[in-house]
Amino acid sequence: SHFIPSPDLCSLSSTLPPHRAELGRCCNASAWLAVTQDNTPLGSEIVYDAYPSKRLKVSSGLLEILPEVEVLFDEEYNSQSARFSLIHPEMYQVGGFGVIAARLPRSDAEDQWEEVVFMAIGLPLLITSIRFNLPSVDFPEDVGKKSSIVTVNPSILHKRFHGLNGRRLPFVKAAASYGKTWFLIPAFSYPSNSEASYRALYALQDSASQSHTFFFHPQYLSGLSKYWHDHGFHTPRLSSGFMLVNAALELCQHITLYGFWPFSLHPDGHSLPHHYYDNVLPNSRIHIMPKEFTYYVDMHFHGVLQLHLGRC
């Protein structure tokens, strides 16, 4: 087996609360994960987390596209008033690295994803799943089909969809492939990305999509970056996966990671593409994925989360 061994459950229950409390004090995902009318009122200023010399005054036009309060899924998936401060029992995060394509035998993979990971309807406990950077869903036998939250890096909006300056239908179709989900975009990290992020939101609204678009709050991202810098992790920018693993540490009781393996060789020794759907490498001047992975491993062995690397 290529699993990292499962952590002891007693360790899980005793280790996670201090992590949650520590991150809550510095970052407070329950209040600041997404930009809302509640935490970003009319006339206030948004400070871009990657470009702090730039500020954006909140106008009435911006305010009206923001949700009223922090929200996360409830069992019926239609709440517009539930706060992120609800502690959710299970959180599954699906990374995009190539190792995930070898995670399950193909004959068993789709059933296992659908039954174990994503089928929350009818259960008394909510299961939340997260995918990163608008990944391909052309491989349901490996990665399942259902999603709760999908992050969208604005660079994807620019490269794949030309900033949505022309036709928006290709983006709408790509978004529709995830079903009813929530898209989370760092619209206020760099000033050059805000307009494309707005257009993504408008495109989904204009197409009568049942999905919703939210923007990372730069105050949360800057606080999280400072937290890890103070703990010795000096990176130009945290990856979206690392950001939401940290949010999950505050918001979820049990966390499982799949497809987080940022290396070119499988644990077996054979070569892997960087993602399960392409071999586009991250910019090493921006992200330090192997270092992030060492923190996941440390969290796993301290019982904070479960990190799955091989077949189930």
mmCIF file of C-alpha atoms in Angstrom:
data_model
loop_
_atom_site.group_PDB
_atom_site.id
_atom_site.type_symbol
_atom_site.label_atom_id
_atom_site.label_comp_id
_atom_site.label_asym_id
_atom_site.label_seq_id
_atom_site.Cartn_x
_atom_site.Cartn_y
_atom_site.Cartn_z
ATOM 1 C CA SER A 1 0.000 0.000 0.000
ATOM 2 C CA HIS A 2 1.089 3.575 -0.615
ATOM 3 C CA PHE A 3 -1.133 5.126 2.008
ATOM 4 C CA ILE A 4 0.367 7.149 4.746
ATOM 5 C CA PRO A 5 -0.951 5.220 7.783
ATOM 6 C CA SER A 6 -4.212 6.488 9.235
ATOM 7 C CA PRO A 7 -3.726 8.640 12.320
ATOM 8 C CA ASP A 8 -4.968 7.470 15.690
ATOM 9 C CA LEU A 9 -8.482 8.789 16.333
ATOM 10 C CA CYS A 10 -7.623 9.842 19.858
ATOM 11 C CA SER A 11 -4.763 11.888 18.435
ATOM 12 C CA LEU A 12 -7.178 13.395 15.896
ATOM 13 C CA SER A 13 -9.636 14.535 18.540
ATOM 14 C CA SER A 14 -6.950 15.962 20.814
ATOM 15 C CA THR A 15 -4.825 17.660 18.147
ATOM 16 C CA LEU A 16 -7.299 19.395 15.858
ATOM 17 C CA PRO A 17 -8.952 21.821 18.344
ATOM 18 C CA PRO A 18 -5.679 23.667 19.187
ATOM 19 C CA HIS A 19 -4.963 24.080 15.460
ATOM 20 C CA ARG A 20 -8.494 25.374 14.957
ATOM 21 C CA ALA A 21 -8.164 27.834 17.824
ATOM 22 C CA GLU A 22 -4.750 29.087 16.706
ATOM 23 C CA LEU A 23 -5.866 29.665 13.115
ATOM 24 C CA GLY A 24 -9.107 31.173 14.355
ATOM 25 C CA ARG A 25 -7.210 33.788 16.318
ATOM 26 C CA CYS A 26 -4.918 34.800 13.464
ATOM 27 C CA CYS A 27 -7.135 34.338 10.401
ATOM 28 C CA ASN A 28 -10.743 33.593 11.424
ATOM 29 C CA ALA A 29 -12.125 31.851 8.351
ATOM 30 C CA SER A 30 -15.579 31.905 9.906
ATOM 31 C CA ALA A 31 -15.669 35.683 9.501
ATOM 32 C CA TRP A 32 -13.127 36.499 6.783
ATOM 33 C CA LEU A 33 -12.791 33.655 4.286
ATOM 34 C CA ALA A 34 -15.003 35.368 1.688
ATOM 35 C CA VAL A 35 -15.817 39.000 0.962
ATOM 36 C CA THR A 36 -19.362 39.795 2.125
ATOM 37 C CA GLN A 37 -21.565 42.801 2.728
ATOM 38 C CA ASP A 38 -21.203 42.014 6.419
ATOM 39 C CA ASN A 39 -17.399 42.227 6.613
ATOM 40 C CA THR A 40 -16.872 44.733 3.780
ATOM 41 C CA PRO A 41 -19.459 47.505 4.121
ATOM 42 C CA LEU A 42 -20.127 50.387 1.743
ATOM 43 C CA GLY A 43 -17.290 52.924 1.760
ATOM 44 C CA SER A 44 -14.748 50.604 3.344
ATOM 45 C CA GLU A 45 -11.490 49.758 1.603
ATOM 46 C CA ILE A 46 -10.303 46.403 0.276
ATOM 47 C CA VAL A 47 -6.513 46.006 0.500
ATOM 48 C CA TYR A 48 -5.103 43.653 -2.142
ATOM 49 C CA ASP A 49 -3.214 40.941 -0.257
ATOM 50 C CA ALA A 50 -0.499 40.436 -2.913
ATOM 51 C CA TYR A 51 -0.274 44.150 -3.696
ATOM 52 C CA PRO A 52 -0.955 45.962 -0.387
ATOM 53 C CA SER A 53 -0.159 49.394 -1.783
ATOM 54 C CA LYS A 54 -3.353 49.104 -3.858
ATOM 55 C CA ARG A 55 -6.737 49.662 -2.275
ATOM 56 C CA LEU A 56 -10.270 49.497 -3.618
ATOM 57 C CA LYS A 57 -13.077 51.535 -2.100
ATOM 58 C CA VAL A 58 -16.287 49.533 -1.845
ATOM 59 C CA SER A 59 -18.935 51.103 -4.078
ATOM 60 C CA SER A 60 -22.642 50.360 -4.140
ATOM 61 C CA GLY A 61 -22.094 48.477 -7.416
ATOM 62 C CA LEU A 62 -19.569 46.136 -5.811
ATOM 63 C CA LEU A 63 -21.611 45.768 -2.654
ATOM 64 C CA GLU A 64 -24.680 44.524 -4.493
ATOM 65 C CA ILE A 65 -22.852 41.525 -5.988
ATOM 66 C CA LEU A 66 -21.511 40.382 -2.611
ATOM 67 C CA PRO A 67 -23.381 37.891 -0.392
ATOM 68 C CA GLU A 68 -24.883 39.345 2.756
ATOM 69 C CA VAL A 69 -23.045 37.069 5.201
ATOM 70 C CA GLU A 70 -20.545 34.237 5.185
ATOM 71 C CA VAL A 71 -22.175 31.090 3.821
ATOM 72 C CA LEU A 72 -21.337 27.434 3.454
ATOM 73 C CA PHE A 73 -23.401 24.451 2.438
ATOM 74 C CA ASP A 74 -26.173 23.042 4.537
ATOM 75 C CA GLU A 75 -27.765 19.653 3.900
ATOM 76 C CA GLU A 76 -30.340 21.118 1.513
ATOM 77 C CA TYR A 77 -27.679 23.127 -0.346
ATOM 78 C CA ASN A 78 -29.814 26.238 -0.577
ATOM 79 C CA SER A 79 -28.861 28.317 2.425
ATOM 80 C CA GLN A 80 -27.923 31.936 1.844
ATOM 81 C CA SER A 81 -27.742 32.785 5.531
ATOM 82 C CA ALA A 82 -25.680 30.082 7.276
ATOM 83 C CA ARG A 83 -22.331 31.267 8.564
ATOM 84 C CA PHE A 84 -19.008 29.579 7.928
ATOM 85 C CA SER A 85 -18.697 29.237 11.701
ATOM 86 C CA LEU A 86 -20.737 26.018 11.521
ATOM 87 C CA ILE A 87 -18.337 23.145 12.137
ATOM 88 C CA HIS A 88 -18.826 20.563 9.422
ATOM 89 C CA PRO A 89 -18.197 16.910 10.263
ATOM 90 C CA GLU A 90 -16.356 15.880 7.091
ATOM 91 C CA MET A 91 -14.252 17.729 4.538
ATOM 92 C CA TYR A 92 -12.740 16.002 1.506
ATOM 93 C CA GLN A 93 -10.277 17.954 -0.609
ATOM 94 C CA VAL A 94 -9.391 16.650 -4.059
ATOM 95 C CA GLY A 95 -6.031 17.859 -5.332
ATOM 96 C CA GLY A 96 -5.147 17.882 -8.997
ATOM 97 C CA PHE A 97 -1.800 16.115 -8.917
ATOM 98 C CA GLY A 98 -1.149 13.185 -11.221
ATOM 99 C CA VAL A 99 -0.979 10.607 -8.451
ATOM 100 C CA ILE A 100 -4.748 10.666 -8.081
ATOM 101 C CA ALA A 101 -5.229 8.920 -11.422
ATOM 102 C CA ALA A 102 -3.567 5.848 -9.956
ATOM 103 C CA ARG A 103 -5.378 6.033 -6.651
ATOM 104 C CA LEU A 104 -8.112 3.460 -7.280
ATOM 105 C CA PRO A 105 -8.565 0.426 -9.499
ATOM 106 C CA ARG A 106 -10.681 1.714 -12.387
ATOM 107 C CA SER A 107 -13.398 -0.864 -11.823
ATOM 108 C CA ASP A 108 -13.977 0.364 -8.274
ATOM 109 C CA ALA A 109 -13.051 4.020 -8.388
ATOM 110 C CA GLU A 110 -16.229 5.727 -9.512
ATOM 111 C CA ASP A 111 -18.461 3.792 -7.135
ATOM 112 C CA GLN A 112 -16.149 4.476 -4.224
ATOM 113 C CA TRP A 113 -15.937 8.202 -4.918
ATOM 114 C CA GLU A 114 -19.686 8.514 -5.312
ATOM 115 C CA GLU A 115 -20.675 6.398 -2.324
ATOM 116 C CA VAL A 116 -17.976 7.216 0.193
ATOM 117 C CA VAL A 117 -16.802 10.693 -0.614
ATOM 118 C CA PHE A 118 -19.516 12.718 -2.245
ATOM 119 C CA MET A 119 -22.937 11.203 -1.532
ATOM 120 C CA ALA A 120 -24.224 13.449 1.242
ATOM 121 C CA ILE A 121 -27.923 13.474 0.354
ATOM 122 C CA GLY A 122 -29.979 11.709 2.978
ATOM 123 C CA LEU A 123 -27.163 11.500 5.508
ATOM 124 C CA PRO A 124 -27.473 13.278 8.857
ATOM 125 C CA LEU A 125 -23.922 14.633 8.503
ATOM 126 C CA LEU A 126 -22.869 17.006 5.758
ATOM 127 C CA ILE A 127 -19.906 15.979 3.596
ATOM 128 C CA THR A 128 -18.150 18.822 1.814
ATOM 129 C CA SER A 129 -15.762 18.276 -1.104
ATOM 130 C CA ILE A 130 -13.395 20.829 -2.590
ATOM 131 C CA ARG A 131 -11.579 20.906 -5.941
ATOM 132 C CA PHE A 132 -8.934 23.355 -7.031
ATOM 133 C CA ASN A 133 -8.397 25.620 -10.033
ATOM 134 C CA LEU A 134 -11.251 24.553 -12.290
ATOM 135 C CA PRO A 135 -9.866 21.043 -12.917
ATOM 136 C CA SER A 136 -11.018 18.713 -15.639
ATOM 137 C CA VAL A 137 -13.887 16.376 -14.769
ATOM 138 C CA ASP A 138 -13.252 14.151 -17.784
ATOM 139 C CA PHE A 139 -11.982 11.357 -15.524
ATOM 140 C CA PRO A 140 -14.913 10.491 -13.231
ATOM 141 C CA GLU A 141 -13.621 6.956 -12.765
ATOM 142 C CA ASP A 142 -10.582 8.459 -11.005
ATOM 143 C CA VAL A 143 -11.791 11.646 -9.346
ATOM 144 C CA GLY A 144 -15.570 11.387 -9.103
ATOM 145 C CA LYS A 145 -18.032 13.917 -10.432
ATOM 146 C CA LYS A 146 -19.525 15.893 -7.581
ATOM 147 C CA SER A 147 -18.107 19.039 -6.035
ATOM 148 C CA SER A 148 -19.098 21.389 -3.245
ATOM 149 C CA ILE A 149 -16.530 24.136 -3.748
ATOM 150 C CA VAL A 150 -14.293 24.758 -6.773
ATOM 151 C CA THR A 151 -11.552 27.372 -6.654
ATOM 152 C CA VAL A 152 -10.781 29.405 -9.777
ATOM 153 C CA ASN A 153 -7.424 31.095 -10.136
ATOM 154 C CA PRO A 154 -7.852 34.296 -12.204
ATOM 155 C CA SER A 155 -4.893 33.214 -14.322
ATOM 156 C CA ILE A 156 -7.166 30.432 -15.619
ATOM 157 C CA LEU A 157 -9.801 33.014 -16.539
ATOM 158 C CA HIS A 158 -7.156 34.903 -18.537
ATOM 159 C CA LYS A 159 -5.406 31.948 -20.196
ATOM 160 C CA ARG A 160 -8.294 29.576 -20.907
ATOM 161 C CA PHE A 161 -11.115 32.063 -21.347
ATOM 162 C CA HIS A 162 -9.309 35.228 -22.518
ATOM 163 C CA GLY A 163 -10.352 37.142 -19.436
ATOM 164 C CA LEU A 164 -14.001 36.653 -20.472
ATOM 165 C CA ASN A 165 -13.627 39.744 -22.627
ATOM 166 C CA GLY A 166 -15.278 38.043 -25.570
ATOM 167 C CA ARG A 167 -17.618 35.059 -25.553
ATOM 168 C CA ARG A 168 -18.461 33.812 -22.084
ATOM 169 C CA LEU A 169 -20.225 30.622 -23.101
ATOM 170 C CA PRO A 170 -17.057 28.463 -22.926
ATOM 171 C CA PHE A 171 -16.609 29.455 -19.282
ATOM 172 C CA VAL A 172 -20.288 28.900 -18.505
ATOM 173 C CA LYS A 173 -20.120 25.412 -20.033
ATOM 174 C CA ALA A 174 -16.950 24.594 -18.099
ATOM 175 C CA ALA A 175 -18.564 25.757 -14.864
ATOM 176 C CA ALA A 176 -21.719 23.759 -15.577
ATOM 177 C CA SER A 177 -19.695 20.529 -15.709
ATOM 178 C CA TYR A 178 -19.398 20.628 -11.900
ATOM 179 C CA GLY A 179 -23.140 20.733 -11.343
ATOM 180 C CA LYS A 180 -24.508 22.914 -8.583
ATOM 181 C CA THR A 181 -21.452 24.190 -6.752
ATOM 182 C CA TRP A 182 -19.769 27.269 -5.325
ATOM 183 C CA PHE A 183 -16.850 28.942 -7.093
ATOM 184 C CA LEU A 184 -14.285 30.702 -4.922
ATOM 185 C CA ILE A 185 -12.020 33.236 -6.684
ATOM 186 C CA PRO A 186 -9.150 35.381 -5.297
ATOM 187 C CA ALA A 187 -10.447 38.492 -7.026
ATOM 188 C CA PHE A 188 -8.645 40.907 -4.713
ATOM 189 C CA SER A 189 -5.105 39.573 -4.601
ATOM 190 C CA TYR A 190 -3.857 41.465 -7.676
ATOM 191 C CA PRO A 191 -5.637 44.529 -9.117
ATOM 192 C CA SER A 192 -5.338 43.137 -12.651
ATOM 193 C CA ASN A 193 -7.538 40.162 -11.730
ATOM 194 C CA SER A 194 -10.587 41.918 -10.297
ATOM 195 C CA GLU A 195 -12.393 42.708 -13.548
ATOM 196 C CA ALA A 196 -12.073 39.173 -14.940
ATOM 197 C CA SER A 197 -13.384 37.831 -11.626
ATOM 198 C CA TYR A 198 -16.415 40.124 -11.819
ATOM 199 C CA ARG A 199 -17.069 38.945 -15.370
ATOM 200 C CA ALA A 200 -16.993 35.322 -14.205
ATOM 201 C CA LEU A 201 -19.633 36.120 -11.602
ATOM 202 C CA TYR A 202 -21.774 38.016 -14.142
ATOM 203 C CA ALA A 203 -21.474 35.203 -16.687
ATOM 204 C CA LEU A 204 -22.891 32.657 -14.255
ATOM 205 C CA GLN A 205 -25.629 35.018 -13.081
ATOM 206 C CA ASP A 206 -26.638 35.921 -16.645
ATOM 207 C CA SER A 207 -26.811 32.244 -17.621
ATOM 208 C CA ALA A 208 -29.199 31.510 -14.739
ATOM 209 C CA SER A 209 -26.644 29.097 -13.278
ATOM 210 C CA GLN A 210 -27.603 27.481 -9.982
ATOM 211 C CA SER A 211 -23.991 27.827 -8.852
ATOM 212 C CA HIS A 212 -22.701 30.799 -6.890
ATOM 213 C CA THR A 213 -19.493 32.814 -7.040
ATOM 214 C CA PHE A 214 -17.631 34.148 -4.016
ATOM 215 C CA PHE A 215 -14.385 36.055 -3.641
ATOM 216 C CA PHE A 216 -11.610 35.203 -1.189
ATOM 217 C CA HIS A 217 -11.211 37.992 1.324
ATOM 218 C CA PRO A 218 -7.689 39.432 1.004
ATOM 219 C CA GLN A 219 -7.608 40.048 4.759
ATOM 220 C CA TYR A 220 -7.957 36.300 5.327
ATOM 221 C CA LEU A 221 -5.259 35.495 2.762
ATOM 222 C CA SER A 222 -2.809 38.070 4.113
ATOM 223 C CA GLY A 223 -3.402 36.895 7.680
ATOM 224 C CA LEU A 224 -2.817 33.276 6.659
ATOM 225 C CA SER A 225 0.356 34.196 4.779
ATOM 226 C CA LYS A 226 1.691 36.060 7.814
ATOM 227 C CA TYR A 227 0.815 33.128 10.090
ATOM 228 C CA TRP A 228 2.889 30.686 8.048
ATOM 229 C CA HIS A 229 5.699 33.187 7.535
ATOM 230 C CA ASP A 230 5.891 33.595 11.312
ATOM 231 C CA HIS A 231 6.064 29.790 11.556
ATOM 232 C CA GLY A 232 9.056 29.633 9.213
ATOM 233 C CA PHE A 233 7.373 28.984 5.857
ATOM 234 C CA HIS A 234 8.707 31.685 3.551
ATOM 235 C CA THR A 235 6.965 31.429 0.200
ATOM 236 C CA PRO A 236 5.964 34.152 -2.254
ATOM 237 C CA ARG A 237 2.380 32.840 -2.237
ATOM 238 C CA LEU A 238 0.495 29.936 -0.695
ATOM 239 C CA SER A 239 -1.286 27.638 -3.137
ATOM 240 C CA SER A 240 -5.087 27.587 -3.229
ATOM 241 C CA GLY A 241 -4.973 24.016 -1.926
ATOM 242 C CA PHE A 242 -2.918 25.049 1.079
ATOM 243 C CA MET A 243 -5.224 28.005 1.716
ATOM 244 C CA LEU A 244 -8.323 25.857 1.905
ATOM 245 C CA VAL A 245 -6.678 23.077 3.897
ATOM 246 C CA ASN A 246 -6.055 25.763 6.506
ATOM 247 C CA ALA A 247 -9.642 26.996 6.266
ATOM 248 C CA ALA A 248 -10.796 23.404 6.716
ATOM 249 C CA LEU A 249 -8.699 23.118 9.877
ATOM 250 C CA GLU A 250 -10.894 25.832 11.374
ATOM 251 C CA LEU A 251 -14.214 24.697 9.973
ATOM 252 C CA CYS A 252 -14.171 20.892 9.857
ATOM 253 C CA GLN A 253 -13.802 18.115 12.369
ATOM 254 C CA HIS A 254 -12.333 15.514 9.992
ATOM 255 C CA ILE A 255 -10.276 16.321 6.895
ATOM 256 C CA THR A 256 -9.126 13.947 4.173
ATOM 257 C CA LEU A 257 -6.817 14.936 1.303
ATOM 258 C CA TYR A 258 -6.666 13.086 -2.024
ATOM 259 C CA GLY A 259 -4.327 13.852 -4.921
ATOM 260 C CA PHE A 260 -1.867 15.997 -2.959
ATOM 261 C CA TRP A 261 1.455 14.697 -4.313
ATOM 262 C CA PRO A 262 3.605 17.411 -5.961
ATOM 263 C CA PHE A 263 6.332 15.131 -7.316
ATOM 264 C CA SER A 264 7.104 13.789 -10.765
ATOM 265 C CA LEU A 265 7.481 10.192 -9.578
ATOM 266 C CA HIS A 266 4.735 7.974 -8.172
ATOM 267 C CA PRO A 267 5.509 6.294 -4.813
ATOM 268 C CA ASP A 268 5.996 3.149 -6.965
ATOM 269 C CA GLY A 269 8.738 4.934 -8.898
ATOM 270 C CA HIS A 270 7.048 5.457 -12.276
ATOM 271 C CA SER A 271 6.711 8.929 -13.760
ATOM 272 C CA LEU A 272 3.606 11.074 -13.295
ATOM 273 C CA PRO A 273 2.206 14.195 -14.953
ATOM 274 C CA HIS A 274 1.925 17.169 -12.614
ATOM 275 C CA HIS A 275 -1.884 17.147 -12.797
ATOM 276 C CA TYR A 276 -4.092 14.169 -13.581
ATOM 277 C CA TYR A 277 -5.391 16.083 -16.623
ATOM 278 C CA ASP A 278 -2.219 17.824 -17.892
ATOM 279 C CA ASN A 279 1.467 18.304 -17.174
ATOM 280 C CA VAL A 280 1.521 22.076 -16.722
ATOM 281 C CA LEU A 281 3.962 22.821 -13.905
ATOM 282 C CA PRO A 282 3.396 25.530 -11.297
ATOM 283 C CA ASN A 283 5.556 28.630 -11.281
ATOM 284 C CA SER A 284 8.306 27.718 -8.810
ATOM 285 C CA ARG A 285 8.901 31.414 -8.183
ATOM 286 C CA ILE A 286 5.399 31.708 -6.722
ATOM 287 C CA HIS A 287 4.543 28.371 -5.030
ATOM 288 C CA ILE A 288 6.694 25.897 -3.090
ATOM 289 C CA MET A 289 4.511 22.805 -3.413
ATOM 290 C CA PRO A 290 6.992 20.252 -1.971
ATOM 291 C CA LYS A 291 7.343 22.322 1.192
ATOM 292 C CA GLU A 292 3.561 22.543 1.534
ATOM 293 C CA PHE A 293 3.463 18.764 1.211
ATOM 294 C CA THR A 294 5.829 18.373 4.170
ATOM 295 C CA TYR A 295 3.316 20.275 6.294
ATOM 296 C CA TYR A 296 0.505 17.954 5.154
ATOM 297 C CA VAL A 297 2.625 14.966 6.150
ATOM 298 C CA ASP A 298 3.369 16.535 9.531
ATOM 299 C CA MET A 299 -0.336 17.262 10.072
ATOM 300 C CA HIS A 300 -1.140 13.672 9.133
ATOM 301 C CA PHE A 301 1.265 12.153 11.627
ATOM 302 C CA HIS A 302 0.003 14.513 14.315
ATOM 303 C CA GLY A 303 -3.553 13.353 13.646
ATOM 304 C CA VAL A 304 -4.775 16.692 12.300
ATOM 305 C CA LEU A 305 -5.900 15.304 8.921
ATOM 306 C CA GLN A 306 -5.706 12.179 6.768
ATOM 307 C CA LEU A 307 -3.450 12.258 3.712
ATOM 308 C CA HIS A 308 -4.151 9.558 1.102
ATOM 309 C CA LEU A 309 -1.493 8.882 -1.500
ATOM 310 C CA GLY A 310 -2.232 5.498 -3.041
ATOM 311 C CA ARG A 311 -5.034 3.081 -3.733
ATOM 312 C CA CYS A 312 -8.043 2.942 -1.451
#
